[in-house]
CSV table of C-alpha atoms and ligand atoms in Angstrom, one decimal:
chain,number,residue,atom,x,y,z
D,1,MET,CA,109.9,-74.8,192.3
D,2,SER,CA,109.0,-74.8,195.2
D,3,ARG,CA,105.9,-72.4,197.2
D,4,SER,CA,107.7,-72.0,200.8
D,5,ALA,CA,109.8,-68.7,200.7
D,6,HIS,CA,113.2,-69.1,201.5
D,7,PRO,CA,114.5,-68.7,204.8
D,8,ALA,CA,118.0,-67.4,204.1
D,9,GLY,CA,116.9,-64.0,202.0
D,10,PRO,CA,114.8,-62.0,198.9
D,11,ARG,CA,114.3,-65.8,196.1
D,12,HIS,CA,110.9,-64.2,195.6
D,13,ALA,CA,111.0,-65.6,192.4
D,14,ASP,CA,111.4,-69.2,193.8
D,15,VAL,CA,108.0,-69.4,194.4
D,16,LEU,CA,106.0,-68.1,191.2
D,17,PRO,CA,103.4,-71.3,190.2
D,18,GLU,CA,104.6,-73.8,188.4
D,19,GLY,CA,103.4,-73.5,184.4
D,20,HIS,CA,104.8,-70.0,184.3
D,21,TYR,CA,105.7,-68.1,181.3
D,22,THR,CA,104.6,-71.3,179.1
D,23,ALA,CA,102.2,-70.1,176.0
D,24,PRO,CA,103.2,-66.3,174.2
D,25,PRO,CA,101.2,-63.3,175.3
D,26,ALA,CA,98.2,-61.9,173.0
D,27,ASP,CA,99.7,-59.0,172.1
D,28,LEU,CA,104.1,-58.9,171.6
D,29,ASN,CA,104.1,-55.4,170.3
D,30,ALA,CA,101.6,-54.3,174.1
D,31,LEU,CA,103.7,-52.7,176.7
D,32,ASP,CA,101.9,-53.7,180.3
D,33,PRO,CA,101.4,-50.7,182.4
D,34,ARG,CA,101.6,-52.3,186.1
D,35,VAL,CA,105.1,-53.5,184.6
D,36,TRP,CA,105.8,-50.0,182.6
D,37,SER,CA,106.7,-46.8,184.1
D,38,ARG,CA,103.5,-44.5,183.4
D,39,THR,CA,104.9,-42.1,180.4
D,40,VAL,CA,105.6,-44.8,178.5
D,41,THR,CA,103.9,-46.0,175.3
D,42,ARG,CA,105.0,-46.2,171.7
D,43,ASP,CA,103.9,-43.2,169.1
D,44,ALA,CA,102.7,-43.7,166.1
D,45,ASP,CA,105.8,-45.0,164.4
D,46,GLY,CA,105.6,-48.5,166.6
D,47,VAL,CA,108.1,-47.3,169.2
D,48,ALA,CA,108.6,-47.3,171.9
D,49,THR,CA,109.0,-43.7,174.2
D,50,LEU,CA,109.4,-42.7,177.4
D,51,GLY,CA,108.5,-38.8,178.5
D,52,GLY,CA,107.6,-38.8,174.5
D,53,ILE,CA,111.2,-39.0,173.6
D,54,PRO,CA,111.1,-42.8,171.1
D,55,VAL,CA,114.1,-45.1,173.1
D,56,THR,CA,116.5,-45.1,169.0
D,57,ARG,CA,116.9,-40.7,170.6
D,58,LEU,CA,117.9,-42.3,174.0
D,59,ALA,CA,119.5,-45.2,172.8
D,60,GLU,CA,121.4,-42.6,170.4
D,61,GLU,CA,122.0,-39.3,172.6
D,62,PHE,CA,123.7,-41.8,176.1
D,63,GLY,CA,124.3,-45.2,174.2
D,64,THR,CA,123.7,-48.9,175.9
D,65,PRO,CA,122.7,-50.5,177.7
D,66,ALA,CA,121.2,-48.3,180.2
D,67,TYR,CA,118.5,-47.4,182.8
D,68,PHE,CA,116.0,-45.3,182.4
D,69,LEU,CA,114.3,-43.7,184.7
D,70,ASP,CA,110.5,-41.8,184.6
D,71,GLU,CA,111.0,-39.5,187.3
D,72,ASP,CA,106.9,-38.2,187.4
D,73,ASP,CA,106.8,-42.5,188.1
D,74,PHE,CA,108.8,-41.6,191.0
D,75,ARG,CA,107.5,-38.5,192.1
D,76,ALA,CA,103.8,-39.5,192.1
D,77,ARG,CA,104.7,-43.3,193.9
D,78,CYS,CA,106.7,-41.0,196.7
D,79,ARG,CA,103.6,-38.3,196.7
D,80,ALA,CA,100.7,-41.8,196.8
D,81,TRP,CA,103.4,-43.1,199.8
D,82,HIS,CA,103.2,-40.0,201.3
D,83,ASP,CA,99.2,-39.3,200.3
D,84,ALA,CA,98.5,-43.1,201.9
D,85,PHE,CA,98.2,-43.2,205.7
D,86,GLY,CA,97.1,-39.2,205.6
D,87,GLY,CA,99.6,-37.8,207.3
D,88,GLU,CA,99.6,-40.3,210.0
D,89,ALA,CA,102.5,-42.2,209.7
D,90,ASP,CA,106.1,-41.5,208.4
D,91,VAL,CA,107.6,-42.7,204.6
D,92,PHE,CA,111.1,-43.5,204.6
D,93,TYR,CA,112.3,-44.5,201.7
D,94,ALA,CA,115.1,-46.8,201.4
D,95,GLY,CA,117.7,-46.1,200.1
D,96,LYS,CA,119.6,-49.3,199.4
D,97,ALA,CA,117.7,-49.8,196.4
D,98,PHE,CA,118.6,-47.1,194.4
D,99,LEU,CA,120.3,-43.7,195.7
D,100,SER,CA,121.5,-40.8,193.4
D,101,ARG,CA,122.1,-37.3,195.0
D,102,ALA,CA,118.8,-36.1,192.0
D,103,VAL,CA,116.6,-39.2,194.3
D,104,VAL,CA,117.1,-37.3,197.2
D,105,GLY,CA,116.1,-34.0,196.1
D,106,TRP,CA,113.4,-35.4,194.6
D,107,LEU,CA,112.6,-37.3,198.1
D,108,HIS,CA,113.3,-33.9,199.7
D,109,GLU,CA,110.5,-32.3,198.4
D,110,GLU,CA,107.7,-35.0,197.8
D,111,GLY,CA,108.4,-34.9,201.9
D,112,LEU,CA,109.9,-38.3,202.4
D,113,ASN,CA,111.9,-39.8,205.0
D,114,LEU,CA,115.2,-41.8,203.8
D,115,ASP,CA,116.4,-44.7,205.0
D,116,VAL,CA,119.9,-45.4,204.6
D,117,CYS,CA,122.4,-48.1,206.1
D,118,SER,CA,125.7,-47.1,205.3
D,119,ALA,CA,128.9,-44.2,205.3
D,120,GLY,CA,128.7,-43.8,202.3
D,121,GLU,CA,123.9,-43.9,202.1
D,122,LEU,CA,124.9,-41.3,204.2
D,123,THR,CA,126.9,-39.4,202.9
D,124,THR,CA,125.2,-39.0,199.3
D,125,ALA,CA,121.4,-37.8,201.5
D,126,LEU,CA,124.1,-35.5,203.5
D,127,ALA,CA,125.2,-34.1,200.1
D,128,ALA,CA,122.1,-33.3,198.0
D,129,GLY,CA,120.7,-31.5,201.7
D,130,MET,CA,118.2,-34.5,203.4
D,131,PRO,CA,117.7,-32.9,206.9
D,132,ALA,CA,119.6,-34.9,208.7
D,133,GLU,CA,116.9,-35.3,211.7
D,134,ARG,CA,114.8,-36.9,208.5
D,135,ILE,CA,117.1,-40.2,208.0
D,136,ALA,CA,117.0,-43.5,209.5
D,137,MET,CA,120.9,-45.4,210.1
D,138,HIS,CA,120.1,-48.5,209.6
D,139,GLY,CA,122.8,-51.8,209.9
D,140,ASN,CA,123.4,-54.6,211.2
D,141,ASN,CA,127.3,-53.8,211.4
D,142,LYS,CA,127.4,-50.5,211.5
D,143,THR,CA,131.0,-49.2,212.1
D,144,THR,CA,132.0,-47.3,214.8
D,145,ASP,CA,132.8,-44.6,212.1
D,146,GLU,CA,129.7,-44.6,210.9
D,147,ILE,CA,127.8,-44.8,214.1
D,148,GLU,CA,130.2,-41.4,214.7
D,149,ARG,CA,129.3,-39.6,211.6
D,150,ALA,CA,125.6,-40.1,212.3
D,151,VAL,CA,125.4,-38.6,215.8
D,152,THR,CA,127.9,-36.3,214.5
D,153,ALA,CA,125.1,-35.1,211.6
D,154,GLY,CA,123.2,-35.0,214.6
D,155,VAL,CA,120.3,-38.6,212.3
D,156,GLY,CA,116.9,-38.8,213.4
D,157,ARG,CA,117.2,-41.8,214.3
D,158,ILE,CA,119.3,-44.8,214.6
D,159,VAL,CA,118.1,-48.3,214.6
D,160,LEU,CA,119.5,-50.4,216.7
D,161,ASP,CA,120.0,-54.2,215.3
D,162,SER,CA,122.3,-55.8,218.4
D,163,PHE,CA,123.3,-56.0,222.6
D,164,GLN,CA,126.7,-55.4,221.1
D,165,GLU,CA,125.4,-52.1,219.4
D,166,ILE,CA,123.6,-50.0,222.6
D,167,VAL,CA,126.8,-49.9,223.4
D,168,ARG,CA,128.4,-48.7,221.2
D,169,VAL,CA,126.0,-46.1,220.2
D,170,ALA,CA,126.0,-45.2,224.1
D,171,HIS,CA,129.2,-44.8,224.7
D,172,ILE,CA,129.2,-42.7,221.1
D,173,ALA,CA,127.1,-40.7,221.9
D,174,GLU,CA,127.1,-39.6,225.6
D,175,ARG,CA,131.4,-38.4,223.9
D,176,LEU,CA,130.0,-36.1,222.1
D,177,GLY,CA,127.3,-34.7,224.5
D,178,ARG,CA,124.3,-35.8,222.4
D,179,ARG,CA,120.9,-38.0,222.8
D,180,GLN,CA,120.4,-39.9,219.9
D,181,ARG,CA,116.8,-40.8,219.1
D,182,VAL,CA,116.9,-45.0,218.5
D,183,GLN,CA,114.6,-47.3,217.4
D,184,ILE,CA,115.4,-51.3,217.8
D,185,ARG,CA,115.2,-53.8,215.4
D,186,VAL,CA,113.4,-56.9,216.6
D,187,THR,CA,113.2,-60.2,215.1
D,188,VAL,CA,109.4,-61.3,215.0
D,189,GLY,CA,109.4,-64.4,213.5
D,190,VAL,CA,108.2,-63.8,210.4
D,191,GLU,CA,110.3,-64.7,207.4
D,192,ALA,CA,107.8,-63.1,203.8
D,193,HIS,CA,107.9,-63.0,200.6
D,194,THR,CA,106.1,-62.3,197.4
D,195,HIS,CA,102.4,-64.8,198.3
D,196,GLU,CA,104.1,-66.6,201.1
D,197,PHE,CA,104.7,-66.4,204.3
D,198,ILE,CA,106.3,-67.8,207.6
D,199,ALA,CA,105.4,-67.9,211.4
D,200,THR,CA,107.6,-69.6,212.7
D,201,ALA,CA,111.4,-70.1,213.8
D,202,HIS,CA,112.9,-67.2,211.7
D,203,GLU,CA,114.7,-65.5,213.9
D,204,ASP,CA,117.7,-67.9,212.5
D,205,GLN,CA,119.4,-65.1,210.3
D,206,LYS,CA,122.3,-62.2,211.5
D,207,PHE,CA,119.2,-59.0,211.3
D,208,GLY,CA,117.7,-57.3,215.0
D,209,ILE,CA,117.1,-58.7,218.0
D,210,ALA,CA,114.3,-61.5,218.6
D,211,LEU,CA,111.3,-60.9,220.6
D,212,ALA,CA,112.1,-64.7,221.5
D,213,ASP,CA,112.6,-65.8,224.6
D,214,GLY,CA,112.5,-62.5,226.2
D,215,GLN,CA,115.6,-60.7,223.9
D,216,ALA,CA,113.8,-57.6,222.9
D,217,ALA,CA,112.7,-57.2,226.5
D,218,GLU,CA,115.7,-56.7,227.4
D,219,ALA,CA,117.3,-55.0,225.1
D,220,VAL,CA,114.8,-52.0,226.0
D,221,ARG,CA,115.8,-52.4,229.9
D,222,ARG,CA,119.0,-52.0,228.6
D,223,VAL,CA,118.6,-49.1,226.9
D,224,LEU,CA,116.1,-47.4,229.0
D,225,LYS,CA,118.8,-47.0,231.9
D,226,LEU,CA,121.1,-45.9,229.2
D,227,ASP,CA,121.1,-41.8,229.4
D,228,SER,CA,121.8,-40.3,226.3
D,229,LEU,CA,119.8,-42.7,224.8
D,230,GLU,CA,116.3,-42.0,224.2
D,231,LEU,CA,114.2,-44.9,222.5
D,232,ALA,CA,111.6,-43.5,220.3
D,233,GLY,CA,110.2,-47.7,219.2
D,234,ILE,CA,110.4,-50.4,217.9
D,235,HIS,CA,111.2,-51.1,214.0
D,236,SER,CA,111.1,-55.0,212.7
D,237,HIS,CA,111.3,-55.5,208.6
D,238,ILE,CA,110.0,-58.9,207.5
D,239,GLY,CA,111.3,-59.3,203.5
D,240,SER,CA,111.1,-58.7,199.9
D,241,GLN,CA,108.9,-58.5,197.6
D,242,ILE,CA,106.0,-59.0,199.8
D,243,PHE,CA,102.0,-59.1,198.2
D,244,ASP,CA,100.3,-61.3,200.6
D,245,MET,CA,99.2,-58.6,204.1
D,246,ALA,CA,99.3,-61.6,206.9
D,247,GLY,CA,102.8,-61.6,207.4
D,248,PHE,CA,103.0,-57.8,208.0
D,249,GLU,CA,99.7,-58.1,210.5
D,250,VAL,CA,101.2,-61.0,212.2
D,251,SER,CA,104.5,-58.7,213.1
D,252,ALA,CA,102.8,-55.6,213.7
D,253,ARG,CA,101.2,-58.1,216.3
D,254,ARG,CA,103.6,-58.8,217.6
D,255,VAL,CA,105.4,-55.8,218.2
D,256,VAL,CA,102.3,-54.0,219.9
D,257,GLN,CA,102.4,-56.7,222.4
D,258,LEU,CA,105.4,-55.7,222.9
D,259,LEU,CA,105.2,-52.3,223.4
D,260,ALA,CA,102.2,-53.6,226.1
D,261,GLU,CA,104.9,-55.5,227.2
D,262,VAL,CA,107.2,-52.7,228.0
D,263,ARG,CA,103.6,-50.1,229.6
D,264,ASP,CA,103.9,-52.4,232.0
D,265,GLU,CA,107.0,-53.2,232.8
D,266,HIS,CA,108.2,-49.9,232.5
D,267,GLY,CA,105.2,-47.5,232.4
D,268,VAL,CA,106.5,-46.0,229.1
D,269,GLU,CA,104.4,-46.0,226.5
D,270,LEU,CA,106.8,-46.0,223.3
D,271,PRO,CA,105.7,-43.8,220.4
D,272,GLU,CA,106.6,-45.5,217.0
D,273,ILE,CA,106.4,-48.6,215.3
D,274,ASP,CA,108.0,-49.1,212.3
D,275,LEU,CA,107.0,-51.9,210.1
D,276,GLY,CA,110.1,-52.5,207.5
D,277,GLY,CA,109.8,-51.9,203.4
D,278,GLY,CA,109.5,-55.1,200.9
D,279,LEU,CA,106.2,-54.2,199.7
D,280,GLY,CA,105.9,-56.0,196.1
D,281,ILE,CA,105.6,-55.0,192.6
D,282,ALA,CA,104.5,-55.9,189.4
D,283,TYR,CA,108.1,-57.8,187.5
D,284,THR,CA,105.8,-59.6,185.0
D,285,SER,CA,101.8,-59.2,184.2
D,286,GLU,CA,101.5,-62.1,186.5
D,287,ASP,CA,102.2,-60.0,189.1
D,288,ASP,CA,99.4,-57.8,190.5
D,289,PRO,CA,100.3,-55.8,193.4
D,290,ARG,CA,98.3,-53.3,196.0
D,291,GLU,CA,98.2,-49.7,196.0
D,292,PRO,CA,99.5,-48.3,198.5
D,293,HIS,CA,96.4,-46.5,199.9
D,294,GLU,CA,95.2,-50.4,200.2
D,295,ILE,CA,98.6,-51.0,201.9
D,296,ALA,CA,98.5,-48.0,204.5
D,297,LYS,CA,94.6,-49.1,205.7
D,298,SER,CA,95.4,-52.3,206.4
D,299,LEU,CA,98.4,-51.5,208.1
D,300,SER,CA,96.8,-49.2,209.8
D,301,ASP,CA,94.0,-51.0,210.6
D,302,ILE,CA,96.1,-54.2,211.8
D,303,VAL,CA,97.9,-51.2,214.1
D,304,THR,CA,94.5,-49.8,215.6
D,305,ARG,CA,93.1,-52.8,216.2
D,306,GLU,CA,95.4,-54.1,218.2
D,307,CYS,CA,96.6,-51.1,220.2
D,308,ALA,CA,92.7,-50.9,221.4
D,309,ALA,CA,93.1,-54.8,222.4
D,310,ALA,CA,96.4,-54.3,224.5
D,311,GLY,CA,95.2,-50.4,226.3
D,312,LEU,CA,97.9,-48.8,223.9
D,313,ALA,CA,98.1,-45.4,222.2
D,314,VAL,CA,98.1,-45.4,218.5
D,315,PRO,CA,102.0,-45.3,218.1
D,316,ARG,CA,102.9,-43.4,215.3
D,317,ILE,CA,103.7,-45.4,212.1
D,318,SER,CA,106.3,-45.3,209.3
D,319,VAL,CA,107.6,-48.2,207.0
D,320,GLU,CA,110.5,-47.9,204.5
D,321,PRO,CA,109.5,-48.6,200.8
D,322,GLY,CA,112.4,-49.0,198.9
D,323,ARG,CA,111.6,-50.6,195.7
D,324,ALA,CA,108.0,-50.8,195.3
D,325,ILE,CA,108.9,-46.8,194.7
D,326,VAL,CA,112.1,-46.8,192.9
D,327,GLY,CA,111.5,-50.4,191.4
D,328,PRO,CA,108.2,-49.8,188.3
D,329,THR,CA,109.9,-46.4,187.2
D,330,THR,CA,113.3,-47.3,185.3
D,331,PHE,CA,113.3,-49.6,182.4
D,332,THR,CA,117.4,-50.6,181.1
D,333,LEU,CA,117.7,-50.4,177.7
D,334,TYR,CA,119.5,-53.2,175.2
D,335,GLU,CA,120.8,-52.8,171.9
D,336,VAL,CA,120.1,-56.7,170.7
D,337,GLY,CA,123.8,-58.7,169.4
D,338,THR,CA,124.4,-62.3,168.1
D,339,LEU,CA,121.4,-64.0,168.2
D,340,LYS,CA,122.1,-68.3,168.4
D,341,GLU,CA,119.0,-70.4,167.7
D,342,LEU,CA,118.5,-73.5,169.3
D,343,PRO,CA,115.1,-75.2,167.1
D,344,GLY,CA,113.0,-76.5,169.5
D,345,LEU,CA,114.5,-75.0,172.5
D,346,ARG,CA,114.9,-71.3,172.0
D,347,THR,CA,116.8,-68.6,171.1
D,348,TYR,CA,119.9,-67.4,173.2
D,349,VAL,CA,118.9,-63.2,172.4
D,350,SER,CA,122.3,-61.2,173.9
D,351,VAL,CA,122.7,-58.0,175.3
D,352,ASP,CA,125.4,-55.8,175.4
D,353,GLY,CA,125.5,-55.5,179.1
D,354,GLY,CA,123.8,-58.4,181.7
D,355,MET,CA,124.7,-59.2,185.2
D,356,SER,CA,126.5,-56.7,185.5
D,357,ASP,CA,123.8,-54.8,185.3
D,358,ASN,CA,121.0,-56.9,186.6
D,359,ILE,CA,122.5,-59.4,189.1
D,360,ARG,CA,119.0,-60.5,190.1
D,361,THR,CA,118.2,-63.0,187.5
D,362,ALA,CA,121.3,-64.8,188.2
D,363,LEU,CA,121.5,-64.5,192.2
D,364,TYR,CA,117.8,-64.5,192.7
D,365,ASP,CA,116.2,-66.1,190.1
D,366,ALA,CA,114.3,-63.0,189.0
D,367,GLU,CA,111.6,-63.0,187.2
D,368,TYR,CA,111.5,-60.1,184.6
D,369,SER,CA,109.5,-58.9,181.0
D,370,VAL,CA,111.6,-57.9,177.6
D,371,ALA,CA,110.1,-55.6,174.7
D,372,LEU,CA,111.7,-55.2,171.3
D,373,ALA,CA,111.6,-51.6,172.5
D,374,SER,CA,113.1,-49.9,169.3
D,375,ARG,CA,109.9,-50.9,167.3
D,376,VAL,CA,107.0,-53.0,166.1
D,377,SER,CA,106.7,-56.2,165.0
D,378,SER,CA,103.9,-58.6,163.3
D,379,ALA,CA,106.1,-61.5,163.2
D,380,GLY,CA,105.6,-64.4,165.4
D,381,PRO,CA,106.5,-65.6,168.9
D,382,MET,CA,110.2,-66.7,169.7
D,383,LEU,CA,110.9,-68.2,172.5
D,384,SER,CA,114.1,-66.4,174.2
D,385,ARG,CA,116.0,-66.1,177.0
D,386,VAL,CA,117.5,-63.0,177.2
D,387,VAL,CA,121.3,-63.1,178.2
D,388,GLY,CA,124.3,-60.8,178.7
D,389,LYS,CA,127.3,-60.6,177.6
D,390,HIS,CA,129.6,-62.1,180.6
D,391,CYS,CA,132.3,-65.4,180.3
D,392,GLU,CA,129.4,-66.8,182.6
D,393,SER,CA,126.3,-69.1,181.7
D,394,GLY,CA,124.7,-68.2,184.0
D,395,ASP,CA,124.8,-64.5,182.7
D,396,ILE,CA,121.0,-64.5,182.3
D,397,VAL,CA,118.7,-61.3,182.0
D,398,VAL,CA,115.4,-62.2,181.3
D,399,LYS,CA,115.0,-66.2,181.2
D,400,ASP,CA,111.7,-66.1,179.4
D,401,ALA,CA,110.3,-64.4,177.2
D,402,PHE,CA,108.7,-64.5,174.3
D,403,LEU,CA,110.3,-62.3,171.5
D,404,PRO,CA,109.3,-61.8,168.0
D,405,ALA,CA,110.7,-63.8,165.9
D,406,ASP,CA,112.3,-61.5,163.5
D,407,LEU,CA,114.5,-59.9,166.1
D,408,ALA,CA,117.0,-59.0,164.5
D,409,PRO,CA,120.8,-57.2,165.8
D,410,GLY,CA,120.5,-53.7,166.9
D,411,ASP,CA,117.3,-53.6,167.2
D,412,LEU,CA,116.7,-52.3,171.3
D,413,LEU,CA,115.3,-54.7,173.7
D,414,ALA,CA,113.7,-53.2,177.5
D,415,VAL,CA,113.7,-54.4,180.4
D,416,PRO,CA,110.9,-52.5,182.8
D,417,ALA,CA,110.7,-52.5,186.3
D,418,THR,CA,114.8,-52.4,187.0
D,419,GLY,CA,114.9,-49.2,189.2
D,420,ALA,CA,115.2,-51.2,192.3
D,421,TYR,CA,118.5,-53.0,193.1
D,422,CYS,CA,120.0,-52.8,189.6
D,423,ARG,CA,122.1,-50.6,189.3
D,424,SER,CA,123.1,-50.2,192.9
D,425,MET,CA,124.0,-53.7,193.0
D,426,ALA,CA,125.7,-53.2,189.3
D,427,SER,CA,129.0,-54.1,189.3
D,428,ASN,CA,132.4,-54.6,186.9
D,429,TYR,CA,132.5,-58.3,186.4
D,430,ASN,CA,134.7,-58.4,183.2
D,431,HIS,CA,135.4,-54.3,183.5
D,432,ALA,CA,132.4,-53.4,183.0
D,433,LEU,CA,131.6,-49.7,182.5
D,434,ARG,CA,128.5,-49.6,184.7
D,435,PRO,CA,125.3,-47.9,182.3
D,436,PRO,CA,124.4,-44.3,183.1
D,437,VAL,CA,120.7,-43.2,185.5
D,438,VAL,CA,118.8,-41.2,182.5
D,439,ALA,CA,115.9,-39.7,184.7
D,440,VAL,CA,112.8,-38.2,181.7
D,441,LYS,CA,111.2,-35.2,183.0
D,442,ASP,CA,108.5,-33.2,181.1
D,443,GLY,CA,110.0,-34.7,177.7
D,444,LYS,CA,113.9,-33.5,178.6
D,445,ALA,CA,116.2,-36.5,179.7
D,446,ARG,CA,119.0,-35.4,181.9
D,447,VAL,CA,122.1,-38.0,183.3
D,448,ILE,CA,121.5,-38.3,186.7
D,449,MET,CA,124.6,-41.0,187.2
D,450,ARG,CA,127.1,-41.2,184.3
D,451,ARG,CA,127.5,-44.2,182.6
D,452,GLU,CA,131.6,-45.3,184.3
D,453,THR,CA,134.9,-44.6,181.5
D,454,GLU,CA,137.0,-46.6,181.1
D,455,GLU,CA,139.5,-43.6,183.0
D,456,ASP,CA,137.8,-45.0,186.0
D,457,LEU,CA,138.2,-48.3,185.9
D,458,LEU,CA,142.0,-47.5,185.9
D,459,ARG,CA,141.9,-44.4,187.9
D,460,LEU,CA,141.5,-47.3,190.8
D,461,ASP,CA,143.7,-49.4,190.0
D,462,VAL,CA,146.5,-47.8,190.5
D,463,GLY,CA,149.6,-50.0,189.6
K,501,LLP,N1,114.5,-51.9,205.5
K,501,LLP,C1,115.4,-52.2,205.6
K,501,LLP,C2,115.1,-52.9,206.9
K,501,LLP,C3,115.7,-53.5,204.8
K,501,LLP,O1,116.6,-54.4,204.9
K,501,LLP,C4,114.9,-53.0,203.3
K,501,LLP,C5,115.3,-54.0,202.8
K,501,LLP,C6,113.9,-52.0,203.3
K,501,LLP,C7,113.9,-51.7,204.2
K,501,LLP,C8,113.6,-52.6,202.1
K,501,LLP,O2,112.6,-52.8,201.2
K,501,LLP,P1,112.1,-53.5,199.7
K,501,LLP,O3,110.9,-52.3,200.2
K,501,LLP,O4,112.8,-52.7,198.6
K,501,LLP,O5,111.8,-54.6,199.2
K,501,LLP,N2,118.3,-56.4,196.8
K,501,LLP,C9,117.8,-58.3,196.7
K,501,LLP,C10,116.3,-56.7,198.6
K,501,LLP,C11,116.7,-56.8,199.3
K,501,LLP,C12,116.6,-56.0,200.1
K,501,LLP,C13,117.1,-56.1,201.9
K,501,LLP,N3,116.6,-54.8,203.0
K,501,LLP,C14,116.6,-57.6,195.3
K,501,LLP,O6,117.5,-57.8,194.7
K,501,LLP,O7,115.9,-58.6,195.9
């Protein structure tokens, strides 16, 4: 295992310490509050419950596999992020982590803004009544259609990702008779994942305009010349599943440095900076993420200090957490099917879902926790690998986990912290039907995204 960050993407799981998961936990029935959403607990019979509803009842009513989302937890996390900056910053939830109309409604009610990165996400946001001025539009290759729709809707900002896009957005805004607020996304030469960050030469990626070689300064020059664009600020996003604030520190310092250069060259102080998302969550008990208020304090302190040094007024900060809001709110519930014991090695526990509902383990070597949810057990620990039902040996949900040795077909397993990038990256591989998302609030469960059906499959297949 490498302890250095992977330059190509959010491979956070390959930077975990060596020797991870070699010993069983003290209590196999425990549900660590760090990885489970707030209203999850076991009832008197030992059945795991969400908002007071036993998972056995949830499985009966909604089937498995299914994602169960703790709405109170989601809303509490929105409020925690909103309040963390004391109203002095704007929080844009990153819709790519998980987006549905119900989610948009909650964000709206809790005072959050929304970052979208495609026409589909924009349509969902608008359909659910998110005011356009609270939407930011991202993407490294926005189509003309996407830009037109964003400008026409009146989104609060479009984040410009390239030199070509400066021209494209300016032309479209001009044609539509609009003045579009924009930010410029810069790549600051920092790549951060989990506990590591690299502060050299990570301009080698598709996103943004490099700060290096004066490219970002040139982008600012061009945008300021265009009447149909209003340059609101500079945007930077440095990675995913980040615990270490050092990467944000370097990034904020470099962005503020650019603001100072812009002031010196153009006599303009840009009013906004966006420091992106990427804040880490606990997937296992080993992960120890920081609370939103600590993160907010740290980011505000860095920006305030750097601005004071540069003699700049402190710009309005925005952040774009996706995973840190929705990730911990959800667990996936599966039913155990086949068990295959390899004596002295491990037991393969097959569940009724897999890489079609959680591709993150196969794609990033992501680590997850898992618990027997339909009952408690006093059996000893069994080293297990929880696998799916797809035709591929890399179809792994949880690579190494200890489950009770009396695990049997029909038991329910729950995998926590699957709220981010699981449903949103789900597929129909092997013509699997994507599972529903069921939100639980005040002891009531409702489907917010229904299970796909075979009719859905056949409707797309036009023969
Ligand atoms: N802002 C921008 C510009 C982004 O590109 C992203 C994520 C976010 C915010 C939100 O990042 P978050 O706070 O959710 O980490 N599929 C991967 C993650 C890809 C993240 C892409 N960009 C995964 O499953 O880990």
